[in-house]
Short mmCIF file of C-alpha atoms in Angstrom, two decimals:
data_model
loop_
_atom_site.label_atom_id
_atom_site.label_comp_id
_atom_site.label_asym_id
_atom_site.label_seq_id
_atom_site.Cartn_x
_atom_site.Cartn_y
_atom_site.Cartn_z
CA UNK A 1 -122.30 18.71 59.38
CA UNK A 2 -121.24 22.05 60.84
CA UNK A 3 -119.48 20.21 63.66
CA UNK A 4 -117.54 18.08 61.18
CA UNK A 5 -116.60 21.17 59.16
CA UNK A 6 -115.40 23.00 62.28
CA UNK A 7 -113.36 19.97 63.30
CA UNK A 8 -111.74 19.78 59.86
CA UNK A 9 -110.93 23.50 59.90
CA UNK A 10 -109.43 23.19 63.38
CA UNK A 11 -107.33 20.21 62.36
CA UNK A 12 -106.12 22.08 59.28
CA UNK A 13 -105.17 25.11 61.39
CA UNK A 14 -103.21 22.94 63.82
CA UNK A 15 -101.40 21.25 60.93
CA UNK A 16 -100.52 24.58 59.33
CA UNK A 17 -99.30 25.90 62.69
CA UNK A 18 -97.14 22.83 63.26
CA UNK A 19 -95.76 23.02 59.70
CA UNK A 20 -95.00 26.72 60.13
CA UNK A 21 -93.18 26.07 63.41
CA UNK A 22 -91.29 23.17 61.84
CA UNK A 23 -90.32 25.34 58.89
CA UNK A 24 -89.11 28.14 61.18
CA UNK A 25 -86.96 25.95 63.44
CA UNK A 26 -86.07 23.49 60.63
CA UNK A 27 -86.23 20.59 63.10
CA UNK A 28 -83.27 22.06 65.00
CA UNK A 29 -83.64 21.55 68.77
CA UNK A 30 -84.65 24.85 70.47
CA UNK A 31 -81.85 24.51 73.02
CA UNK A 32 -79.34 25.02 70.18
CA UNK A 33 -80.81 28.43 69.47
CA UNK A 34 -80.73 29.14 73.21
CA UNK A 35 -77.06 28.26 73.70
CA UNK A 36 -75.95 30.27 70.64
CA UNK A 37 -77.92 33.22 72.05
CA UNK A 38 -76.23 32.63 75.43
CA UNK A 39 -72.83 32.66 73.73
CA UNK A 40 -73.65 36.09 72.29
CA UNK A 41 -74.88 37.39 75.67
CA UNK A 42 -71.79 36.38 77.62
CA UNK A 43 -69.22 37.85 75.24
CA UNK A 44 -71.23 41.06 74.72
CA UNK A 45 -71.63 41.44 78.47
CA UNK A 46 -67.91 40.83 79.00
CA UNK A 47 -66.86 43.50 76.49
CA UNK A 48 -69.36 45.90 78.05
CA UNK A 49 -67.91 45.08 81.48
CA UNK A 50 -64.39 45.92 80.25
CA UNK A 51 -65.66 49.24 78.88
CA UNK A 52 -67.42 49.84 82.24
CA UNK A 53 -64.14 49.39 84.11
CA UNK A 54 -62.34 51.70 81.65
CA UNK A 55 -65.03 54.38 81.86
CA UNK A 56 -66.68 54.21 85.29
CA UNK A 57 -64.45 52.10 87.49
CA UNK A 58 -65.96 50.00 90.24
CA UNK A 59 -69.02 47.93 89.39
CA UNK A 60 -71.54 46.10 91.55
CA UNK A 61 -72.73 42.51 91.57
CA UNK A 62 -75.81 43.45 89.52
CA UNK A 63 -74.32 46.07 87.23
CA UNK A 64 -75.90 46.02 83.73
CA UNK A 65 -72.95 44.21 82.05
CA UNK A 66 -72.99 41.56 84.76
CA UNK A 67 -76.73 41.05 84.30
CA UNK A 68 -76.23 40.40 80.58
CA UNK A 69 -73.53 37.84 81.41
CA UNK A 70 -75.75 36.16 84.02
CA UNK A 71 -78.64 36.01 81.54
CA UNK A 72 -76.38 34.12 79.16
CA UNK A 73 -75.32 31.71 81.90
CA UNK A 74 -78.87 31.10 83.14
CA UNK A 75 -80.36 30.59 79.66
CA UNK A 76 -77.57 28.19 78.70
CA UNK A 77 -77.81 26.24 81.96
CA UNK A 78 -81.61 26.01 81.99
CA UNK A 79 -82.07 24.99 78.35
CA UNK A 80 -79.20 22.50 78.49
CA UNK A 81 -80.48 21.11 81.80
CA UNK A 82 -83.95 20.70 80.33
CA UNK A 83 -82.46 18.90 77.34
CA UNK A 84 -80.72 16.45 79.69
CA UNK A 85 -83.89 15.79 81.73
CA UNK A 86 -86.08 15.44 78.64
CA UNK A 87 -83.70 12.97 76.99
CA UNK A 88 -83.39 11.00 80.24
CA UNK A 89 -87.08 10.69 81.07
CA UNK A 90 -88.90 11.12 77.75
CA UNK A 91 -86.31 10.50 75.10
CA UNK A 92 -86.63 7.59 72.70
CA UNK A 93 -84.12 4.76 72.53
CA UNK A 94 -82.66 6.37 69.39
CA UNK A 95 -82.20 9.73 71.16
CA UNK A 96 -80.53 8.04 74.12
CA UNK A 97 -78.23 6.10 71.80
CA UNK A 98 -77.03 9.43 70.39
CA UNK A 99 -76.36 10.81 73.89
CA UNK A 100 -73.63 10.52 76.50
CA UNK A 101 -74.58 8.65 79.67
CA UNK A 102 -73.46 10.39 82.86
CA UNK A 103 -73.51 9.15 86.46
CA UNK A 104 -74.99 5.91 85.14
CA UNK A 105 -78.46 7.46 84.80
CA UNK A 106 -78.70 10.78 82.90
CA UNK A 107 -78.48 11.11 79.13
CA UNK A 108 -77.06 14.27 77.60
CA UNK A 109 -75.45 15.60 74.47
CA UNK A 110 -71.76 16.40 74.82
CA UNK A 111 -72.39 20.07 74.09
CA UNK A 112 -75.03 20.36 76.82
CA UNK A 113 -72.53 19.04 79.38
CA UNK A 114 -70.06 21.78 78.44
CA UNK A 115 -72.83 24.40 78.65
CA UNK A 116 -74.02 23.23 82.10
CA UNK A 117 -70.48 23.12 83.45
CA UNK A 118 -69.72 26.56 81.99
CA UNK A 119 -72.93 28.10 83.36
CA UNK A 120 -72.17 26.79 86.86
CA UNK A 121 -68.64 28.26 86.76
CA UNK A 122 -69.93 31.61 85.54
CA UNK A 123 -72.53 31.88 88.29
CA UNK A 124 -69.94 30.77 90.87
CA UNK A 125 -67.59 33.54 89.73
CA UNK A 126 -70.20 36.26 90.45
CA UNK A 127 -70.01 36.33 94.28
CA UNK A 128 -66.27 35.59 94.05
CA UNK A 129 -65.78 38.68 91.85
CA UNK A 130 -67.88 40.85 94.17
CA UNK A 131 -65.88 39.72 97.21
CA UNK A 132 -62.62 40.34 95.31
CA UNK A 133 -63.57 43.93 94.49
CA UNK A 134 -64.72 44.63 98.04
CA UNK A 135 -61.43 43.28 99.37
CA UNK A 136 -58.84 44.43 96.82
CA UNK A 137 -60.56 47.16 94.77
CA UNK A 138 -60.49 47.55 91.00
CA UNK A 139 -58.82 44.89 88.83
CA UNK A 140 -55.58 45.94 87.19
CA UNK A 141 -55.64 43.06 84.69
CA UNK A 142 -58.28 41.22 82.67
CA UNK A 143 -57.32 37.82 84.09
CA UNK A 144 -57.74 38.38 87.82
CA UNK A 145 -58.64 35.16 89.74
CA UNK A 146 -62.44 35.72 89.64
CA UNK A 147 -62.25 36.78 86.00
CA UNK A 148 -60.28 33.61 85.21
CA UNK A 149 -63.07 31.50 86.68
CA UNK A 150 -65.58 33.54 84.68
CA UNK A 151 -63.52 33.18 81.50
CA UNK A 152 -63.33 29.39 81.85
CA UNK A 153 -67.09 29.30 82.33
CA UNK A 154 -67.70 31.49 79.27
CA UNK A 155 -65.41 29.29 77.16
CA UNK A 156 -67.34 26.25 78.44
CA UNK A 157 -70.67 27.72 77.35
CA UNK A 158 -69.34 28.90 73.99
CA UNK A 159 -67.52 25.67 73.21
CA UNK A 160 -70.63 23.78 74.25
CA UNK A 161 -72.63 25.77 71.71
CA UNK A 162 -70.14 24.84 68.97
CA UNK A 163 -70.14 21.15 69.91
CA UNK A 164 -73.95 21.10 70.08
CA UNK A 165 -74.27 22.59 66.60
CA UNK A 166 -71.60 20.25 65.19
CA UNK A 167 -73.35 17.21 66.67
CA UNK A 168 -76.66 18.01 64.99
CA UNK A 169 -74.92 18.96 61.75
CA UNK A 170 -72.91 15.74 61.60
CA UNK A 171 -76.05 13.71 62.25
CA UNK A 172 -77.79 15.57 59.42
CA UNK A 173 -74.91 14.90 57.01
CA UNK A 174 -74.77 11.24 58.03
CA UNK A 175 -78.45 10.83 57.19
CA UNK A 176 -77.67 11.83 53.56
CA UNK A 177 -81.22 13.06 52.85
CA UNK A 178 -80.83 15.45 49.93
CA UNK A 179 -84.03 17.48 50.00
CA UNK A 180 -84.73 21.20 49.92
CA UNK A 181 -85.65 21.04 53.61
CA UNK A 182 -82.42 19.27 54.62
CA UNK A 183 -80.34 21.72 52.58
CA UNK A 184 -82.00 24.67 54.30
CA UNK A 185 -81.41 22.94 57.62
CA UNK A 186 -77.70 22.56 56.86
CA UNK A 187 -77.47 26.22 55.86
CA UNK A 188 -79.09 27.25 59.15
CA UNK A 189 -76.66 25.02 61.06
CA UNK A 190 -73.72 26.52 59.14
CA UNK A 191 -74.92 29.99 60.14
CA UNK A 192 -75.25 28.93 63.78
CA UNK A 193 -71.77 27.40 63.62
CA UNK A 194 -70.29 30.62 62.22
CA UNK A 195 -72.00 32.66 64.93
CA UNK A 196 -70.97 30.42 67.82
CA UNK A 197 -67.42 30.10 66.44
CA UNK A 198 -67.14 33.86 65.97
CA UNK A 199 -68.35 34.52 69.51
CA UNK A 200 -65.76 32.08 70.92
CA UNK A 201 -63.05 33.67 68.78
CA UNK A 202 -63.98 37.09 70.17
CA UNK A 203 -63.66 35.66 73.67
CA UNK A 204 -60.28 34.16 72.78
CA UNK A 205 -59.04 37.52 71.48
CA UNK A 206 -60.39 39.35 74.54
CA UNK A 207 -58.34 37.15 76.87
CA UNK A 208 -55.18 37.97 74.90
CA UNK A 209 -55.99 41.61 74.12
CA UNK A 210 -53.60 43.09 76.69
CA UNK A 211 -50.69 41.59 74.70
CA UNK A 212 -52.17 42.31 71.26
CA UNK A 213 -52.69 46.05 71.38
CA UNK A 214 -51.62 48.51 68.69
CA UNK A 215 -48.45 49.36 70.63
CA UNK A 216 -47.21 45.78 70.01
CA UNK A 217 -47.93 45.60 66.26
CA UNK A 218 -44.35 46.54 65.32
CA UNK A 219 -42.93 43.93 67.67
CA UNK A 220 -42.39 40.25 66.89
CA UNK A 221 -44.15 39.31 70.13
CA UNK A 222 -47.47 40.34 68.53
CA UNK A 223 -46.98 37.93 65.63
CA UNK A 224 -45.61 35.12 67.79
CA UNK A 225 -48.62 35.26 70.11
CA UNK A 226 -51.03 35.55 67.17
CA UNK A 227 -49.40 32.56 65.48
CA UNK A 228 -49.80 30.51 68.63
CA UNK A 229 -53.37 31.58 69.34
CA UNK A 230 -55.29 31.88 66.08
CA UNK A 231 -54.31 29.19 63.51
CA UNK A 232 -55.26 26.43 65.98
CA UNK A 233 -58.69 27.99 66.34
CA UNK A 234 -59.23 28.90 62.69
CA UNK A 235 -58.22 25.51 61.34
CA UNK A 236 -60.26 23.64 63.94
CA UNK A 237 -63.31 25.64 62.86
CA UNK A 238 -62.46 25.38 59.16
CA UNK A 239 -61.91 21.65 59.03
CA UNK A 240 -64.59 20.94 61.64
CA UNK A 241 -67.29 22.71 59.66
CA UNK A 242 -65.96 21.57 56.30
CA UNK A 243 -67.45 24.49 54.37
CA UNK A 244 -65.61 26.32 51.60
CA UNK A 245 -65.36 29.60 53.53
CA UNK A 246 -65.76 28.40 57.13
CA UNK A 247 -62.74 30.24 58.56
CA UNK A 248 -63.74 33.43 56.76
CA UNK A 249 -67.30 33.30 58.09
CA UNK A 250 -66.17 32.72 61.68
CA UNK A 251 -63.65 35.57 61.44
CA UNK A 252 -66.28 37.83 59.85
CA UNK A 253 -68.52 37.30 62.90
CA UNK A 254 -65.60 38.16 65.21
CA UNK A 255 -64.87 41.30 63.18
CA UNK A 256 -68.52 42.39 63.10
CA UNK A 257 -69.03 41.85 66.84
CA UNK A 258 -65.86 43.75 67.76
CA UNK A 259 -66.81 46.65 65.48
CA UNK A 260 -70.42 46.83 66.65
CA UNK A 261 -69.47 46.89 70.34
CA UNK A 262 -66.79 49.51 69.60
CA UNK A 263 -69.31 51.67 67.73
CA UNK A 264 -72.40 51.23 69.92
CA UNK A 265 -71.19 51.23 73.55
CA UNK A 266 -69.49 54.70 73.37
CA UNK A 267 -72.79 56.24 72.26
CA UNK A 268 -74.06 55.99 75.83
CA UNK A 269 -73.16 58.41 78.64
CA UNK A 270 -70.72 57.40 81.36
CA UNK A 271 -68.30 59.19 83.66
CA UNK A 272 -65.54 58.04 86.01
CA UNK A 273 -66.58 57.42 89.60
CA UNK A 274 -63.33 56.16 91.08
CA UNK A 275 -60.29 58.32 91.75
CA UNK A 276 -57.74 59.38 90.79
CA UNK A 277 -59.30 60.70 87.58
CA UNK A 278 -56.75 62.04 85.10
CA UNK A 279 -58.73 61.67 81.92
CA UNK A 280 -62.16 63.32 81.96
CA UNK A 281 -64.98 62.30 79.58
CA UNK A 282 -68.76 61.91 79.61
CA UNK A 283 -69.33 58.81 77.45
CA UNK A 284 -68.18 55.19 77.52
CA UNK A 285 -64.69 54.46 76.28
CA UNK A 286 -64.61 51.79 73.57
CA UNK A 287 -62.71 48.51 73.75
CA UNK A 288 -60.57 47.89 70.64
CA UNK A 289 -60.74 47.75 66.87
CA UNK A 290 -60.40 44.11 65.72
CA UNK A 291 -57.19 42.62 64.39
CA UNK A 292 -57.35 42.18 60.61
CA UNK A 293 -57.67 38.39 60.82
CA UNK A 294 -60.24 38.35 58.04
CA UNK A 295 -57.59 38.51 55.30
CA UNK A 296 -55.42 35.61 56.60
CA UNK A 297 -58.60 33.57 57.12
CA UNK A 298 -59.72 34.25 53.56
CA UNK A 299 -56.35 33.09 52.20
CA UNK A 300 -56.32 30.02 54.44
CA UNK A 301 -59.79 29.01 53.28
CA UNK A 302 -58.71 29.26 49.65
CA UNK A 303 -55.50 27.33 50.27
CA UNK A 304 -57.33 24.65 52.27
CA UNK A 305 -59.60 24.01 49.30
CA UNK A 306 -56.87 24.36 46.66
CA UNK A 307 -54.36 22.05 48.36
CA UNK A 308 -56.74 19.57 49.98
CA UNK A 309 -54.59 16.70 48.65
CA UNK A 310 -51.65 17.58 50.94
CA UNK A 311 -51.15 15.61 54.14
CA UNK A 312 -51.70 17.46 57.39
CA UNK A 313 -47.99 18.01 58.11
CA UNK A 314 -47.42 19.79 54.79
CA UNK A 315 -50.76 21.59 55.00
CA UNK A 316 -49.85 22.90 58.47
CA UNK A 317 -46.63 24.41 57.09
CA UNK A 318 -48.55 26.10 54.28
CA UNK A 319 -51.17 27.45 56.68
CA UNK A 320 -48.55 28.80 59.08
CA UNK A 321 -46.71 30.59 56.28
CA UNK A 322 -49.94 32.09 54.89
CA UNK A 323 -51.18 33.24 58.27
CA UNK A 324 -47.94 34.84 59.50
CA UNK A 325 -47.00 36.45 56.18
CA UNK A 326 -50.42 37.94 55.42
CA UNK A 327 -50.97 39.10 58.99
CA UNK A 328 -47.58 40.86 58.92
CA UNK A 329 -48.29 42.51 55.55
CA UNK A 330 -51.65 43.94 56.65
CA UNK A 331 -51.21 44.50 60.37
CA UNK A 332 -47.85 46.30 60.31
CA UNK A 333 -49.08 49.30 58.26
CA UNK A 334 -52.46 49.18 59.97
CA UNK A 335 -50.68 49.28 63.34
CA UNK A 336 -48.89 52.45 62.22
CA UNK A 337 -52.24 53.95 61.25
CA UNK A 338 -53.91 53.03 64.55
CA UNK A 339 -51.03 54.18 66.69
CA UNK A 340 -49.87 57.35 64.99
CA UNK A 341 -52.43 58.71 62.55
CA UNK A 342 -54.88 61.40 63.75
CA UNK A 343 -57.37 59.89 61.25
CA UNK A 344 -57.75 56.86 63.52
CA UNK A 345 -58.89 58.97 66.50
CA UNK A 346 -62.58 58.84 65.73
CA UNK A 347 -65.77 56.87 66.29
CA UNK A 348 -64.85 54.26 63.64
CA UNK A 349 -61.38 53.20 64.83
CA UNK A 350 -61.63 54.44 68.42
CA UNK A 351 -57.95 54.97 69.17
CA UNK A 352 -58.74 58.11 71.15
CA UNK A 353 -60.51 56.12 73.88
CA UNK A 354 -58.42 56.05 77.05
CA UNK A 355 -58.67 54.78 80.62
CA UNK A 356 -59.72 57.51 83.07
CA UNK A 357 -56.80 56.78 85.39
CA UNK A 358 -54.15 57.44 82.72
CA UNK A 359 -52.60 60.79 81.93
CA UNK A 360 -54.09 61.93 78.59
CA UNK A 361 -50.93 63.96 77.89
CA UNK A 362 -48.55 60.98 78.13
CA UNK A 363 -45.86 61.43 75.46
CA UNK A 364 -46.27 57.91 74.06
CA UNK A 365 -50.06 57.89 73.90
CA UNK A 366 -50.04 58.25 70.12
CA UNK A 367 -46.72 56.75 69.11
CA UNK A 368 -44.65 53.61 69.60
CA UNK A 369 -42.67 53.63 72.82
CA UNK A 370 -38.91 52.91 72.53
CA UNK A 371 -39.18 49.70 74.56
CA UNK A 372 -41.57 48.20 71.99
CA UNK A 373 -39.22 48.78 69.04
CA UNK A 374 -36.81 45.99 68.01
CA UNK A 375 -33.75 45.88 65.82
CA UNK A 376 -34.07 44.25 62.39
CA UNK A 377 -32.23 41.11 63.55
CA UNK A 378 -34.38 40.79 66.67
CA UNK A 379 -37.56 41.17 64.66
CA UNK A 380 -36.41 38.69 61.98
CA UNK A 381 -35.56 36.07 64.61
CA UNK A 382 -38.92 36.65 66.26
CA UNK A 383 -40.72 36.07 62.96
CA UNK A 384 -38.89 32.77 62.50
CA UNK A 385 -40.22 31.75 65.91
CA UNK A 386 -43.68 32.94 64.82
CA UNK A 387 -43.56 30.58 61.83
CA UNK A 388 -42.60 27.70 64.11
CA UNK A 389 -45.35 28.50 66.59
CA UNK A 390 -47.81 28.84 63.72
CA UNK A 391 -46.82 25.42 62.39
CA UNK A 392 -47.46 23.70 65.72
CA UNK A 393 -50.70 25.65 66.19
CA UNK A 394 -51.87 24.77 62.67
CA UNK A 395 -51.10 21.07 63.05
CA UNK A 396 -53.03 20.87 66.32
CA UNK A 397 -55.91 22.82 64.76
CA UNK A 398 -56.16 20.38 61.85
CA UNK A 399 -56.27 17.42 64.24
CA UNK A 400 -58.86 19.17 66.42
CA UNK A 401 -61.00 19.91 63.37
CA UNK A 402 -60.86 16.27 62.29
CA UNK A 403 -62.17 15.26 65.72
CA UNK A 404 -65.00 17.79 65.48
CA UNK A 405 -66.21 16.18 62.25
CA UNK A 406 -66.74 12.92 64.14
CA UNK A 407 -68.96 14.36 66.89
CA UNK A 408 -72.32 12.63 66.85
CA UNK A 409 -73.46 13.01 70.47
#
């Protein structure tokens, strides 16, 4: 009798444990959590690495920012690799039917392939970057050859995370099981999509940041580049996810991550260790305050829902106009504030942070340089180009988003 009672209690405990685990993960494959975490690691490590170069100078192969990046690559590669091996050797016929067959033998999700490829490129870039520094010294640009390899790898991992989440989400929606559990599962997947999309957007901005600084915000080139770079991404995420405020949520993650890294990293001590040192300090220099993309994204989300009946060609024109106009209205005065106002030179906005190799007394440190200022006609013509670039970018983004809604593998 006691033996039977103990057995029943043990069985009940195992059931409750399994139910609790199921409720926590919501039947979402663990590797999805791993690759979203990896996406966070690699972009956080990259921003930290940029701040390291601005504040300290030369870094080593195993500097702390590099270790964070490598952790992201290793976690992404290992979990995605395990997912491929498990599906190949232990997966059911249904799981294999939902996978991509590679090399005529292995079965993998499409997202896992991107993650594995990206992780391999990232780890390959590590010794390449170390050799580059030993041979040529400190990078003078973000996109040096080893950093380009690293950037492609990071984009692979982050895009793989997005594709992986979209695949599971589309399968969930296709099943059409309207229960409390499935609704909570979709909400979790929407959160994971917003996080992975925001991390990729932060990476995208980081690659372009040298051309999108505050000194360019009164120049049409800033708006032309923004119109080329961001509508394609925002609309792909917005239509791909299909949620009411998808673009806003992705942009909110980008904004939060940029602000948190700007506010947290400079709290730690650091000092330049590579001459010549013109600007002396004893704490990390921050990266950059985010572009105010949240407001254009909010408007684009509302317009996407309000004018859903328009065909994609007309919708692209509307999205381009909304993005360029709203970005100009908010970023122009904010650019003046960042560049010229002493109230921006603080921990919140971080415009007082400066590379140690630059002269802190440079006359254009806190104002727009003459070569960045355009005549009214030059600026107006540039904005016309921005609208055209935004239209092409928006149309491609809508098509990309439509493809993302079809991902099932």
